[in-house]
Amino acid sequence: MPAPSVVVGAENAADVQAAVKFAAAHDLPVAVLDAGHGSSEMSGSVGLLHLPALPFVPEPLRDRLVAHLRITYLGDPAEGERLAAPFRALGEPIIDAVGEMPYSAVAAVAAVHNDPIDPLPLFEHGALLSELPVKAVDEFLRLAGPDAASPLVLAEIRHMGGALAWSEEAYPRLREIKGRYDPANLFRINHNIPPLR
C-alpha cells in the first residue's frame, strides 16, 4: 500500500506539532496512532497519507488525505498519556491506537507505523537533515499537502534524535564495525552508517 515516501528529520516536537496543526487548520483528519522510533524517551513522526479506496484500506482512511501522527514514549505510562494529550487536543482523532504495549509489539514491523505486513511494490527514499527550517516544511507541504497533485501515498517528517545523534568518538567506531561485518553495505536500507573502507 505505501508507495514512494519522503522522510526528513524534524528538529523537535514543536516541528511535529506544527505539521499536525497545519493538518487541523486545513480540515485534514488527524489519525493518532502508535509508533515512531523510540530512540530517546519520546519520539514521533507525522505522515500525510492519501490512501486509495480499496477494500483492505480502513474505511475512515479511504480516498482522502489524512495526517497520521505516530508517537512512542519509553517511560511511565501515565507520563506518556500526559505527553500525548496535546496531540489528541489538536482535533478529533479518526483512529486512536495510542496505548501501552510490550516492546515485542513495538518491534514488530506492522506495529511501528501500522504498515501492512504483506509484501508490496514500493519505492522509498529518505534523507537526514540537521535542521528543519520553515522553508523545508513549506516545500514539503507544497509537494504533499492538501493542494498538491502528488502521486505519493505517504510523505513523512520523522524525528530522528537520540541514538542517531552519534558523538564524534562513536561514529568512526560504528563505521569501523560496519566495515568489518558488512563491508558491502548490504544493510543500508535504514539510517545508514557507511562502512569504513
Short mmCIF file of C-alpha atoms in Angstrom, two decimals:
data_model
loop_
_atom_site.label_atom_id
_atom_site.label_comp_id
_atom_site.label_asym_id
_atom_site.label_seq_id
_atom_site.Cartn_x
_atom_site.Cartn_y
_atom_site.Cartn_z
CA MET A 1 0.00 0.00 0.00
CA PRO A 2 2.57 2.72 0.89
CA ALA A 3 4.42 3.85 -2.21
CA PRO A 4 7.12 6.49 -2.55
CA SER A 5 7.76 8.37 0.65
CA VAL A 6 9.81 11.37 1.61
CA VAL A 7 11.44 11.18 5.04
CA VAL A 8 13.05 14.20 6.65
CA GLY A 9 14.11 14.63 10.26
CA ALA A 10 12.14 17.06 12.42
CA GLU A 11 14.30 19.16 14.73
CA ASN A 12 12.00 18.87 17.75
CA ALA A 13 8.48 18.08 18.94
CA ALA A 14 7.34 21.61 18.01
CA ASP A 15 8.06 20.82 14.33
CA VAL A 16 5.88 17.73 14.53
CA GLN A 17 3.18 19.72 16.32
CA ALA A 18 3.34 22.40 13.60
CA ALA A 19 2.72 19.77 10.91
CA VAL A 20 -0.23 18.35 12.81
CA LYS A 21 -1.61 21.85 13.47
CA PHE A 22 -1.35 22.52 9.72
CA ALA A 23 -3.44 19.42 9.10
CA ALA A 24 -6.04 20.57 11.62
CA ALA A 25 -6.11 24.11 10.15
CA HIS A 26 -6.81 22.67 6.69
CA ASP A 27 -9.55 20.31 7.89
CA LEU A 28 -7.42 17.21 7.39
CA PRO A 29 -8.47 14.41 9.74
CA VAL A 30 -5.84 13.63 12.36
CA ALA A 31 -5.15 9.95 12.97
CA VAL A 32 -3.24 9.44 16.22
CA LEU A 33 -1.65 6.01 16.08
CA ASP A 34 1.13 4.14 17.82
CA ALA A 35 4.76 4.10 16.72
CA GLY A 36 7.68 6.26 15.72
CA HIS A 37 11.26 5.47 16.60
CA GLY A 38 11.72 5.42 20.36
CA SER A 39 15.46 6.10 20.39
CA SER A 40 15.00 8.56 23.24
CA GLU A 41 12.16 8.76 25.75
CA MET A 42 9.69 10.32 23.31
CA SER A 43 9.81 10.40 19.56
CA GLY A 44 7.40 10.60 16.72
CA SER A 45 6.57 11.36 13.15
CA VAL A 46 3.75 12.79 11.12
CA GLY A 47 2.80 11.39 7.76
CA LEU A 48 0.47 12.79 5.17
CA LEU A 49 -1.34 9.80 3.70
CA HIS A 50 -3.57 9.62 0.66
CA LEU A 51 -4.66 6.01 0.53
CA PRO A 52 -6.69 4.51 -2.30
CA ALA A 53 -10.35 3.49 -1.98
CA LEU A 54 -9.58 -0.23 -1.81
CA PRO A 55 -11.21 -2.86 0.42
CA PHE A 56 -8.07 -3.51 2.52
CA VAL A 57 -7.74 0.19 3.46
CA PRO A 58 -9.68 1.04 6.65
CA GLU A 59 -12.89 2.88 5.72
CA PRO A 60 -12.08 6.18 7.52
CA LEU A 61 -8.78 6.44 5.60
CA ARG A 62 -10.00 5.63 2.09
CA ASP A 63 -9.55 8.12 -0.74
CA ARG A 64 -8.77 11.13 1.40
CA LEU A 65 -5.75 12.98 2.73
CA VAL A 66 -5.18 12.38 6.44
CA ALA A 67 -2.45 13.40 8.86
CA HIS A 68 -1.09 10.30 10.60
CA LEU A 69 0.69 11.11 13.86
CA ARG A 70 2.86 8.34 15.31
CA ILE A 71 4.36 8.66 18.78
CA THR A 72 6.34 6.49 21.18
CA TYR A 73 7.28 7.08 24.75
CA LEU A 74 9.65 4.84 26.69
CA GLY A 75 8.77 5.66 30.26
CA ASP A 76 5.96 5.75 32.78
CA PRO A 77 2.61 5.14 31.02
CA ALA A 78 0.89 7.95 32.95
CA GLU A 79 3.58 10.41 31.82
CA GLY A 80 3.21 9.13 28.25
CA GLU A 81 -0.54 9.83 28.39
CA ARG A 82 0.19 13.35 29.68
CA LEU A 83 2.64 13.97 26.82
CA ALA A 84 0.19 12.60 24.22
CA ALA A 85 -2.67 14.83 25.42
CA PRO A 86 -1.66 17.96 23.43
CA PHE A 87 -1.58 15.91 20.22
CA ARG A 88 -5.04 14.50 20.91
CA ALA A 89 -6.29 18.03 21.61
CA LEU A 90 -5.42 19.13 18.05
CA GLY A 91 -8.56 17.54 16.66
CA GLU A 92 -10.90 14.61 16.96
CA PRO A 93 -8.87 11.52 16.00
CA ILE A 94 -10.46 9.27 13.42
CA ILE A 95 -8.33 6.43 14.79
CA ASP A 96 -6.63 6.46 18.19
CA ALA A 97 -4.49 3.41 18.90
CA VAL A 98 -2.04 5.04 21.31
CA GLY A 99 -1.61 2.89 24.36
CA GLU A 100 0.74 0.82 26.42
CA MET A 101 2.26 -2.12 24.56
CA PRO A 102 5.09 -4.59 25.14
CA TYR A 103 8.40 -3.99 23.37
CA SER A 104 7.84 -7.13 21.29
CA ALA A 105 4.78 -5.46 19.73
CA VAL A 106 6.60 -2.16 19.12
CA ALA A 107 9.48 -4.02 17.47
CA ALA A 108 7.13 -5.73 15.01
CA VAL A 109 7.16 -4.03 11.60
CA ALA A 110 3.37 -3.77 11.41
CA ALA A 111 3.10 -2.03 14.80
CA VAL A 112 5.65 0.72 14.16
CA HIS A 113 3.63 2.69 11.62
CA ASN A 114 0.64 0.38 11.27
CA ASP A 115 2.10 -0.68 7.93
CA PRO A 116 0.71 -3.67 6.05
CA ILE A 117 2.58 -6.91 6.70
CA ASP A 118 2.26 -8.33 3.17
CA PRO A 119 4.91 -7.55 0.52
CA LEU A 120 4.14 -4.53 -1.63
CA PRO A 121 5.67 -2.92 -4.71
CA LEU A 122 7.08 0.36 -3.50
CA PHE A 123 9.96 2.77 -3.69
CA GLU A 124 11.20 4.61 -0.63
CA HIS A 125 13.73 7.39 -0.27
CA GLY A 126 14.80 9.36 2.76
CA ALA A 127 17.26 11.99 3.86
CA LEU A 128 18.60 13.02 7.24
CA LEU A 129 18.72 16.72 7.99
CA SER A 130 20.48 18.51 10.82
CA GLU A 131 17.65 21.04 10.97
CA LEU A 132 14.17 21.56 9.58
CA PRO A 133 13.74 25.18 8.52
CA VAL A 134 10.32 26.65 7.77
CA LYS A 135 11.23 26.77 4.07
CA ALA A 136 11.66 22.97 4.07
CA VAL A 137 8.29 22.46 5.78
CA ASP A 138 6.67 24.80 3.24
CA GLU A 139 8.20 22.80 0.38
CA PHE A 140 7.11 19.51 1.98
CA LEU A 141 3.53 20.79 2.20
CA ARG A 142 3.64 22.19 -1.34
CA LEU A 143 4.63 18.75 -2.66
CA ALA A 144 2.46 16.55 -0.44
CA GLY A 145 -0.14 18.76 1.27
CA PRO A 146 -3.83 19.22 0.53
CA ASP A 147 -3.28 21.40 -2.55
CA ALA A 148 -0.68 19.09 -4.14
CA ALA A 149 -1.47 16.79 -7.04
CA SER A 150 1.02 14.34 -5.62
CA PRO A 151 1.17 10.67 -6.65
CA LEU A 152 2.71 9.89 -3.24
CA VAL A 153 0.73 7.65 -0.94
CA LEU A 154 2.86 8.75 2.02
CA ALA A 155 5.07 11.73 2.73
CA GLU A 156 6.57 11.85 6.21
CA ILE A 157 8.53 14.02 8.60
CA ARG A 158 10.19 11.90 11.26
CA HIS A 159 12.11 12.98 14.34
CA MET A 160 15.40 11.09 14.34
CA GLY A 161 17.14 12.24 17.52
CA GLY A 162 18.55 10.19 20.34
CA ALA A 163 20.61 7.25 19.14
CA LEU A 164 21.06 8.76 15.69
CA ALA A 165 22.92 11.71 17.15
CA TRP A 166 26.25 9.89 17.32
CA SER A 167 29.14 11.52 19.09
CA GLU A 168 32.34 12.38 17.24
CA GLU A 169 34.02 9.45 19.04
CA ALA A 170 31.25 6.90 18.38
CA TYR A 171 30.60 7.48 14.67
CA PRO A 172 34.08 6.40 13.41
CA ARG A 173 33.87 3.31 15.63
CA LEU A 174 30.44 2.45 14.21
CA ARG A 175 31.83 2.83 10.68
CA GLU A 176 34.74 0.55 11.59
CA ILE A 177 32.36 -2.12 12.93
CA LYS A 178 30.15 -1.77 9.84
CA GLY A 179 33.25 -2.20 7.65
CA ARG A 180 34.18 -5.39 9.48
CA TYR A 181 30.74 -7.04 9.50
CA ASP A 182 29.06 -5.50 6.43
CA PRO A 183 31.80 -4.20 4.09
CA ALA A 184 29.50 -4.35 1.04
CA ASN A 185 26.93 -2.21 2.90
CA LEU A 186 24.19 -4.80 2.33
CA PHE A 187 22.22 -3.47 5.31
CA ARG A 188 21.82 0.07 4.02
CA ILE A 189 18.05 0.48 3.69
CA ASN A 190 17.90 2.09 7.11
CA HIS A 191 19.57 5.04 8.74
CA ASN A 192 22.77 4.00 7.12
CA ILE A 193 26.23 4.11 8.58
CA PRO A 194 28.58 3.75 5.61
CA PRO A 195 31.30 1.15 6.20
CA LEU A 196 34.84 2.35 6.70
CA ARG A 197 36.78 1.12 3.67
#
